mmCIF file of C-alpha atoms and ligand atoms in Angstrom:
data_model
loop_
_atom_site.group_PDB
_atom_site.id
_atom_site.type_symbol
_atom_site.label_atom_id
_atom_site.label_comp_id
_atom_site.label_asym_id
_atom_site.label_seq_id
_atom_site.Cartn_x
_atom_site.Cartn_y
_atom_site.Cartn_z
ATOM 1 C CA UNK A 1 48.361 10.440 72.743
ATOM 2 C CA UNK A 2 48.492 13.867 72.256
ATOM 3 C CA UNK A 3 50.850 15.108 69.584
ATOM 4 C CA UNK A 4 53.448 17.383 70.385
ATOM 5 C CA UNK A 5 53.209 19.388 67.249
ATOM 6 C CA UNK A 6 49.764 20.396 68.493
ATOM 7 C CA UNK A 7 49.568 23.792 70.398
ATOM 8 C CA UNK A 8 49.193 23.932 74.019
ATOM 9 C CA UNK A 9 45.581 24.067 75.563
ATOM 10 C CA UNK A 10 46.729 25.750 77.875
ATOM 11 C CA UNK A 11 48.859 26.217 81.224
ATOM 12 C CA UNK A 12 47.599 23.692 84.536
ATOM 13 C CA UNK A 13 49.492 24.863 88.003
ATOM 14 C CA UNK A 14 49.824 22.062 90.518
ATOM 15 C CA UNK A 15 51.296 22.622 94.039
ATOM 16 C CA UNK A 16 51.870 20.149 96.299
ATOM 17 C CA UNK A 17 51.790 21.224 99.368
ATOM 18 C CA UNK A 18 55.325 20.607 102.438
ATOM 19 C CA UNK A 19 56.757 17.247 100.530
ATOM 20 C CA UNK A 20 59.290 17.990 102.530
ATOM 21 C CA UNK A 21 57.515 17.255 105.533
ATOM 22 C CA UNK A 22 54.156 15.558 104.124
ATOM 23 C CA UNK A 23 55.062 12.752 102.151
ATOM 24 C CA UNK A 24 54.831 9.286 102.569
ATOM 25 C CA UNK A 25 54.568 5.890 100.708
ATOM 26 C CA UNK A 26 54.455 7.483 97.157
ATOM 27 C CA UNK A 27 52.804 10.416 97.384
ATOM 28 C CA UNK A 28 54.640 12.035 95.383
ATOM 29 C CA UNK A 29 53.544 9.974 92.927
ATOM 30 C CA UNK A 30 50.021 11.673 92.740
ATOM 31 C CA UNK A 31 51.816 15.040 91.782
ATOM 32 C CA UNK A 32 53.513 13.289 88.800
ATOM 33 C CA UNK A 33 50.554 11.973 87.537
ATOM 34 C CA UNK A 34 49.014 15.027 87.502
ATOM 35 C CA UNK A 35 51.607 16.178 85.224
ATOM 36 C CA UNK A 36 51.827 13.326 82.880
ATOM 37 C CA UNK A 37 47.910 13.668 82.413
ATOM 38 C CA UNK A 38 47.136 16.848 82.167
ATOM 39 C CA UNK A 39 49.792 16.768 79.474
ATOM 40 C CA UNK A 40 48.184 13.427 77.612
ATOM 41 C CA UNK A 41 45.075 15.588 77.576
ATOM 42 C CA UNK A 42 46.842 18.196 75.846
ATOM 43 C CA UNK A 43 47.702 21.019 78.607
ATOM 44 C CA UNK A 44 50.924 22.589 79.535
ATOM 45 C CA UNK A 45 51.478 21.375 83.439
ATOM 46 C CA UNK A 46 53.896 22.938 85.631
ATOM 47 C CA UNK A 47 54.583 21.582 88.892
ATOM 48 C CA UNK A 48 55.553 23.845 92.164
ATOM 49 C CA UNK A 49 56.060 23.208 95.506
ATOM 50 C CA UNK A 50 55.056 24.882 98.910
ATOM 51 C CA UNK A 51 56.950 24.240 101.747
ATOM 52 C CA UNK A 52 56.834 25.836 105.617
ATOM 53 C CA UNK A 53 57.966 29.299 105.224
ATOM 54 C CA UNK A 54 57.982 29.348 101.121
ATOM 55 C CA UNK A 55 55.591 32.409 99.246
ATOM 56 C CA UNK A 56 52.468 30.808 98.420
ATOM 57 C CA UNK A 57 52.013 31.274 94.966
ATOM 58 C CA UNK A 58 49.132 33.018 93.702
ATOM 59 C CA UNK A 59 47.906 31.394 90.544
ATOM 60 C CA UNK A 60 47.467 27.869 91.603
ATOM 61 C CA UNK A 61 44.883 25.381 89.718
ATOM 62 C CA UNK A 62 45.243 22.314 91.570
ATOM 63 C CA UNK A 63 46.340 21.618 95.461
ATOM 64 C CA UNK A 64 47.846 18.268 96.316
ATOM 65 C CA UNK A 65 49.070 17.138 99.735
ATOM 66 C CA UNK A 66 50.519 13.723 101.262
ATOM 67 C CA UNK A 67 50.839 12.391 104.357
ATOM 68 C CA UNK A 68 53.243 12.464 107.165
ATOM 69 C CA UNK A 69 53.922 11.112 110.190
ATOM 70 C CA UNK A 70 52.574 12.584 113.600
ATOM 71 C CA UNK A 71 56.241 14.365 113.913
ATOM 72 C CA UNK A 72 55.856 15.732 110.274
ATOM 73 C CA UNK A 73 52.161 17.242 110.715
ATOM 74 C CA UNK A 74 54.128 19.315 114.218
ATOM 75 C CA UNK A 75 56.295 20.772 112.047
ATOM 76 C CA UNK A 76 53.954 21.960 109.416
ATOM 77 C CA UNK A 77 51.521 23.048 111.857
ATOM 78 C CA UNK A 78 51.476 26.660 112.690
ATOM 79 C CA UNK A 79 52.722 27.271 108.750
ATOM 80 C CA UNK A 80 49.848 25.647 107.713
ATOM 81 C CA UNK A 81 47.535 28.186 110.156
ATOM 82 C CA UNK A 82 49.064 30.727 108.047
ATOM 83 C CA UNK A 83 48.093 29.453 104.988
ATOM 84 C CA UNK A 84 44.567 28.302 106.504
ATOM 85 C CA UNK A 85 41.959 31.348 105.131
ATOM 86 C CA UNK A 86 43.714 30.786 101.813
ATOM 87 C CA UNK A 87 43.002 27.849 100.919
ATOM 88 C CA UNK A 88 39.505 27.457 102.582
ATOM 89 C CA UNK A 89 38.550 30.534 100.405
ATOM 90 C CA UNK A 90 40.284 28.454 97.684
ATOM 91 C CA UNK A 91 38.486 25.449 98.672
ATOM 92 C CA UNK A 92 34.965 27.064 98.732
ATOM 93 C CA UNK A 93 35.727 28.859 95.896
ATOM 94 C CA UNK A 94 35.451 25.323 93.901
ATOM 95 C CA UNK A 95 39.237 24.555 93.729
ATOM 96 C CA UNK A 96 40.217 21.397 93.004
ATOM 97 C CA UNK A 97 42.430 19.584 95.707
ATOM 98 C CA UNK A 98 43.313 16.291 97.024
ATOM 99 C CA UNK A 99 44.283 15.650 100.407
ATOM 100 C CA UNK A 100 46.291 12.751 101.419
ATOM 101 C CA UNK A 101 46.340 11.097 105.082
ATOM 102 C CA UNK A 102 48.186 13.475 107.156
ATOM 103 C CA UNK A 103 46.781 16.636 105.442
ATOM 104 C CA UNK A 104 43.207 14.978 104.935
ATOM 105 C CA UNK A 105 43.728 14.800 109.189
ATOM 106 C CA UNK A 106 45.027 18.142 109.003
ATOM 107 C CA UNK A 107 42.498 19.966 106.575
ATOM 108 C CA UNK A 108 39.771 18.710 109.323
ATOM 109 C CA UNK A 109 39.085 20.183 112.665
ATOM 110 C CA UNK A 110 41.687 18.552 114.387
ATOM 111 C CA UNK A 111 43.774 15.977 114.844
ATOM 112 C CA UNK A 112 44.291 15.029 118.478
ATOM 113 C CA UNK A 113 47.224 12.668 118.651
ATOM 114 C CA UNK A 114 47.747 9.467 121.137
ATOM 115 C CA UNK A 115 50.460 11.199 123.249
ATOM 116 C CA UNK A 116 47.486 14.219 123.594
ATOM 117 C CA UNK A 117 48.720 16.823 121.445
ATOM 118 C CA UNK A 118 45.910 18.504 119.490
ATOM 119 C CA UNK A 119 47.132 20.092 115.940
ATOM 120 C CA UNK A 120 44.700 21.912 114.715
ATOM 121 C CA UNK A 121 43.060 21.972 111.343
ATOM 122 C CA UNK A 122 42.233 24.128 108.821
ATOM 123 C CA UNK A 123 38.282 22.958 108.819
ATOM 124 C CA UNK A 124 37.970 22.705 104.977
ATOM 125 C CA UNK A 125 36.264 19.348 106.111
ATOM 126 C CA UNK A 126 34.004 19.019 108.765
ATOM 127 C CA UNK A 127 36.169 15.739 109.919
ATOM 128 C CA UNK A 128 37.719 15.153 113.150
ATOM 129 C CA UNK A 129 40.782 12.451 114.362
ATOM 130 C CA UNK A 130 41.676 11.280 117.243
ATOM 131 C CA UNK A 131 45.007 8.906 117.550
ATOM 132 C CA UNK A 132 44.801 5.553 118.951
ATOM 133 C CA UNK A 133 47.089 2.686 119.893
ATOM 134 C CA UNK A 134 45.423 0.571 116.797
ATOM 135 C CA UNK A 135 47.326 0.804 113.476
ATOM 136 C CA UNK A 136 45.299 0.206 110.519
ATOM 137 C CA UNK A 137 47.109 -1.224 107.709
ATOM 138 C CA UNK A 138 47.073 -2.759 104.432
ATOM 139 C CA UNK A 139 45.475 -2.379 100.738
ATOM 140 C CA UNK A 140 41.786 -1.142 100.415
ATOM 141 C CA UNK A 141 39.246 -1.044 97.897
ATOM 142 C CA UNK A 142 36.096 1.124 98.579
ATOM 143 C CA UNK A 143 33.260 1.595 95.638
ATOM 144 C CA UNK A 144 32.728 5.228 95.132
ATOM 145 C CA UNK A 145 29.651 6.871 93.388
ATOM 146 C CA UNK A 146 31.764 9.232 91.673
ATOM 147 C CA UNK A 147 34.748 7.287 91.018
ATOM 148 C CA UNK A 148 33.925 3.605 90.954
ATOM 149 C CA UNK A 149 36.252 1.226 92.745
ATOM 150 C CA UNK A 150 39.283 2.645 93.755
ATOM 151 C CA UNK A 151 42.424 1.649 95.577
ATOM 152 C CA UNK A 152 45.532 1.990 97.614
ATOM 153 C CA UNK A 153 46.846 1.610 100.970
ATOM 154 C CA UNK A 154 46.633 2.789 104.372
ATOM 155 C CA UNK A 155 49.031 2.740 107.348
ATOM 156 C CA UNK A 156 47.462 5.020 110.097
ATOM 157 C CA UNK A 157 46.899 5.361 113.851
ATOM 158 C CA UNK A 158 44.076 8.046 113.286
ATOM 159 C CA UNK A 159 41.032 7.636 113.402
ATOM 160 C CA UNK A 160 38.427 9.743 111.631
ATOM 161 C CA UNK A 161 35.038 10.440 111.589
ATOM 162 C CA UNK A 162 33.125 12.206 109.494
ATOM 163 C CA UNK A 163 30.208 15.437 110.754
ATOM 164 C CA UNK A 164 27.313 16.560 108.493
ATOM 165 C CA UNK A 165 28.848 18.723 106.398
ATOM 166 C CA UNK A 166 31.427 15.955 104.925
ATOM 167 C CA UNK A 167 30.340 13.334 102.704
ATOM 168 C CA UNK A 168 32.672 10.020 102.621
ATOM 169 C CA UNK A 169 34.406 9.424 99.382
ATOM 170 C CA UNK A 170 33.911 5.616 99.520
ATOM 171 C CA UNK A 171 32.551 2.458 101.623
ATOM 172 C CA UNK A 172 35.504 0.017 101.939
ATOM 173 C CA UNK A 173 35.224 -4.062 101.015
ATOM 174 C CA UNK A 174 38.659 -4.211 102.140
ATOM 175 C CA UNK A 175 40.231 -2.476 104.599
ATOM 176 C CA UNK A 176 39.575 -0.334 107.508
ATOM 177 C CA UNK A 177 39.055 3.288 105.941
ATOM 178 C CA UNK A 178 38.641 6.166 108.396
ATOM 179 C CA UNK A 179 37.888 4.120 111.582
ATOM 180 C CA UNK A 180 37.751 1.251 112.573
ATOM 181 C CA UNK A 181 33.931 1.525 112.665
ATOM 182 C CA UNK A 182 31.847 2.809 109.925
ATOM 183 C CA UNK A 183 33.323 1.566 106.703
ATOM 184 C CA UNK A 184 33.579 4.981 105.121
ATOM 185 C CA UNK A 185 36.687 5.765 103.949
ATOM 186 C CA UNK A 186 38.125 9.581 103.018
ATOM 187 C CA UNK A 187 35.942 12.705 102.682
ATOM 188 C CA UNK A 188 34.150 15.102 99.607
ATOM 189 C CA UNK A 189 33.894 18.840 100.074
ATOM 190 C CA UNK A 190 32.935 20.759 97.083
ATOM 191 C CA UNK A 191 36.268 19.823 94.391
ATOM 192 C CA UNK A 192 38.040 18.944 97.198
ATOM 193 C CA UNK A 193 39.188 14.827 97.614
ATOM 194 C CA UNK A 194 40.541 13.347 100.832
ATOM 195 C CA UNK A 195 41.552 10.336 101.066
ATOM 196 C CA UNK A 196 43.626 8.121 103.686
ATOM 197 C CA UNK A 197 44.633 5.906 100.733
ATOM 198 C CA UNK A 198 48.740 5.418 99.557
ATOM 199 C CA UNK A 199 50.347 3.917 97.384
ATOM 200 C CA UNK A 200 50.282 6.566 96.065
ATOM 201 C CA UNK A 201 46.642 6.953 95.001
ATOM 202 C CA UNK A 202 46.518 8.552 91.393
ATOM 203 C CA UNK A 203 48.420 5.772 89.765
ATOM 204 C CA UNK A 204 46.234 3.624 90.054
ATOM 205 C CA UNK A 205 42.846 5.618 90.320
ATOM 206 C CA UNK A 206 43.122 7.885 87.423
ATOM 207 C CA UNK A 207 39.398 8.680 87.115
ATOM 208 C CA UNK A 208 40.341 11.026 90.829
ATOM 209 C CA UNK A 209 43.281 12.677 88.642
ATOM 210 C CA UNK A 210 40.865 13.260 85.118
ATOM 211 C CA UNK A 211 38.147 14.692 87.906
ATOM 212 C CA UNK A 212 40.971 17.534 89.599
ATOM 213 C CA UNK A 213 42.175 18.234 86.052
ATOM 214 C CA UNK A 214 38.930 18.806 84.543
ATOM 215 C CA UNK A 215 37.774 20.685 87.392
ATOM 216 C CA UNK A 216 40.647 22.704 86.908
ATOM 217 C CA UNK A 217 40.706 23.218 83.139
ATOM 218 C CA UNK A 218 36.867 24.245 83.656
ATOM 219 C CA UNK A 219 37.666 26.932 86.110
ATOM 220 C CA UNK A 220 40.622 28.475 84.258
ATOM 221 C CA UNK A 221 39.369 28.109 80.598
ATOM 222 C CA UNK A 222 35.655 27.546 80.705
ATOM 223 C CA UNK A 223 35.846 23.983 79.505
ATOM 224 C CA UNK A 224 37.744 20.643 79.707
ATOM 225 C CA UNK A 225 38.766 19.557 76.307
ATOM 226 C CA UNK A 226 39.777 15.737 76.996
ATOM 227 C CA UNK A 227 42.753 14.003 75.472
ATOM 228 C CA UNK A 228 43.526 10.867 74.668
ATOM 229 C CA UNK A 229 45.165 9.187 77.944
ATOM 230 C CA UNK A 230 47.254 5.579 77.639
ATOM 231 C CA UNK A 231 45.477 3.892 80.441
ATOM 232 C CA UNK A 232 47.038 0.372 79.661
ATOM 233 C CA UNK A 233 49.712 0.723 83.329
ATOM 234 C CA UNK A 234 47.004 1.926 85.447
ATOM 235 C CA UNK A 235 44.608 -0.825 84.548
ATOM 236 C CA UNK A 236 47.412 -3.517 84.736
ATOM 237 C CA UNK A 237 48.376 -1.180 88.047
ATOM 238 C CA UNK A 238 44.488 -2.093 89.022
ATOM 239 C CA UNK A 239 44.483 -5.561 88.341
ATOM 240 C CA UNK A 240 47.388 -6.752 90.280
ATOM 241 C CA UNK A 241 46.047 -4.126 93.215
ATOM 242 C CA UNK A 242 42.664 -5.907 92.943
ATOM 243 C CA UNK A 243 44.322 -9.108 94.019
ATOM 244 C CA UNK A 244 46.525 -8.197 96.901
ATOM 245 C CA UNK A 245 46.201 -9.947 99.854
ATOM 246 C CA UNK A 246 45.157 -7.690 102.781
HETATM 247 N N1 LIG B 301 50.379 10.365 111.461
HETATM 248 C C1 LIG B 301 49.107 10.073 110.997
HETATM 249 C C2 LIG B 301 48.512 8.769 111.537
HETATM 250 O O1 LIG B 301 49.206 7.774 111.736
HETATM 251 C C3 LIG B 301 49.134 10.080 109.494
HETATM 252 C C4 LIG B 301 49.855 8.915 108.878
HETATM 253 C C5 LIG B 301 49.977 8.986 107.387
HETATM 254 O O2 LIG B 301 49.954 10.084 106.809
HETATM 255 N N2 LIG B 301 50.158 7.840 106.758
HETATM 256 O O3 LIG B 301 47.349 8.765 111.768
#
């Protein structure tokens, strides 16, 4: 562990994007292990919010977002086509980000809801959702390339699928994923990370949070200078995920 005596690396920004609105079954979580990490490996983090109608801030080295309910993603909506130019330019510009159910929907084309409302994206990822009267639920595991296995769980009606310019993040052995159909589960864009997985995800999967913070650290600073993380709760976190019944 990193000791405190030793001088900063640095400053890491993380916003987190509506938690008032967007965020649901831990997500919060995933912002506070950003901050516990990027401290282990030796930055200073700072942790800020954006919520409808808020400044965005300008200096921003990571984006996180959660998910919502159907109700929550209508009332972030037209903000969020505000903010839309912004953070595609941030997003092609190599940002890192990770998008979490209801904002992975919403940083797609669309998401066209089961009572017919379409909300429109922000078409960082070439996904697309439509709602249906199936809810899938329960704890997933998908093996990733970059990542290797990692877990959570999902509770949604929507339904994604993925175009050509999205890659998926993972093929599920348990679970559902984006659909009900393919077995891929979340999308890749450049530094950006979407993923339909709870629980919240960077608990438990902290290879994802070492990726955003090293992406970050690069962009800022010109390298990533790695600490020395304690792993020991996420890999107990892992095990007893591993084992959980669908
Ligand atoms: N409302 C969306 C759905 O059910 C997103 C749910 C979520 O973020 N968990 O598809």
């Amino acid at each position: 562990m990193t000791s405190e005596a030793q001088p900063s690396k640095g400053t890491l920004r993380v916003l987190q994007l509506y938690p008032k609105d967007m965020n649901i079954y831990g997500d919060w979580g995933n912002a506070l292990v950003l901050k516990r990490r990027i401290a282990w490996h030796g930055y200073t983090p700072e942790l800020l919010e954006y919520n409808v109608g808020d400044p965005f801030p300008d200096d921003v080295d990571i984006i996180v977002g959660g998910g919502g309910q159907d109700s929550g993603q209508l009332v972030i909506q037209d903000d969020l086509q505000t903010r839309a130019e912004q953070l595609r330019k941030l997003a092609d510009d190599g940002a890192p980000m990770l998008a979490i159910c209801g904002l992975y929907q919403l940083f797609g084309k669309f998401f066209k809801t089961s009572s017919g409302s379409v909300i429109p994206g922000i078409g960082i990822l070439d996904v697309e959702t439509y709602g249906t009267d199936e809810r899938l639920i329960g704890n997933v595991i998908m093996q990733t390339t970059e990542f290797g296995d990692v877990m959570g769980y999902e509770n949604h009606s929507g339904q994604t699928t993925l175009g050509p310019g999205a890659q998926p993040l993972g093929t599920v052995t348990k679970g559902a994923g984006n659909n009900s159909k393919d077995g891929h589960e979340g999308a890749r864009y450049k530094n950006v990370v979407a993923s339909y997985l709870h629980g919240s995800l960077l608990p438990k999967n902290p290879a994802i949070a070492d990726f955003l913070i090293r992406i970050a650290a690069e962009r800022k600073f010109g390298s990533f200078v790695p600490g020395t993380p304690d792993d020991d709760y996420a890999r107990l976190a892992r095990e007893h995920a591993a084992r959980r019944p669908r």
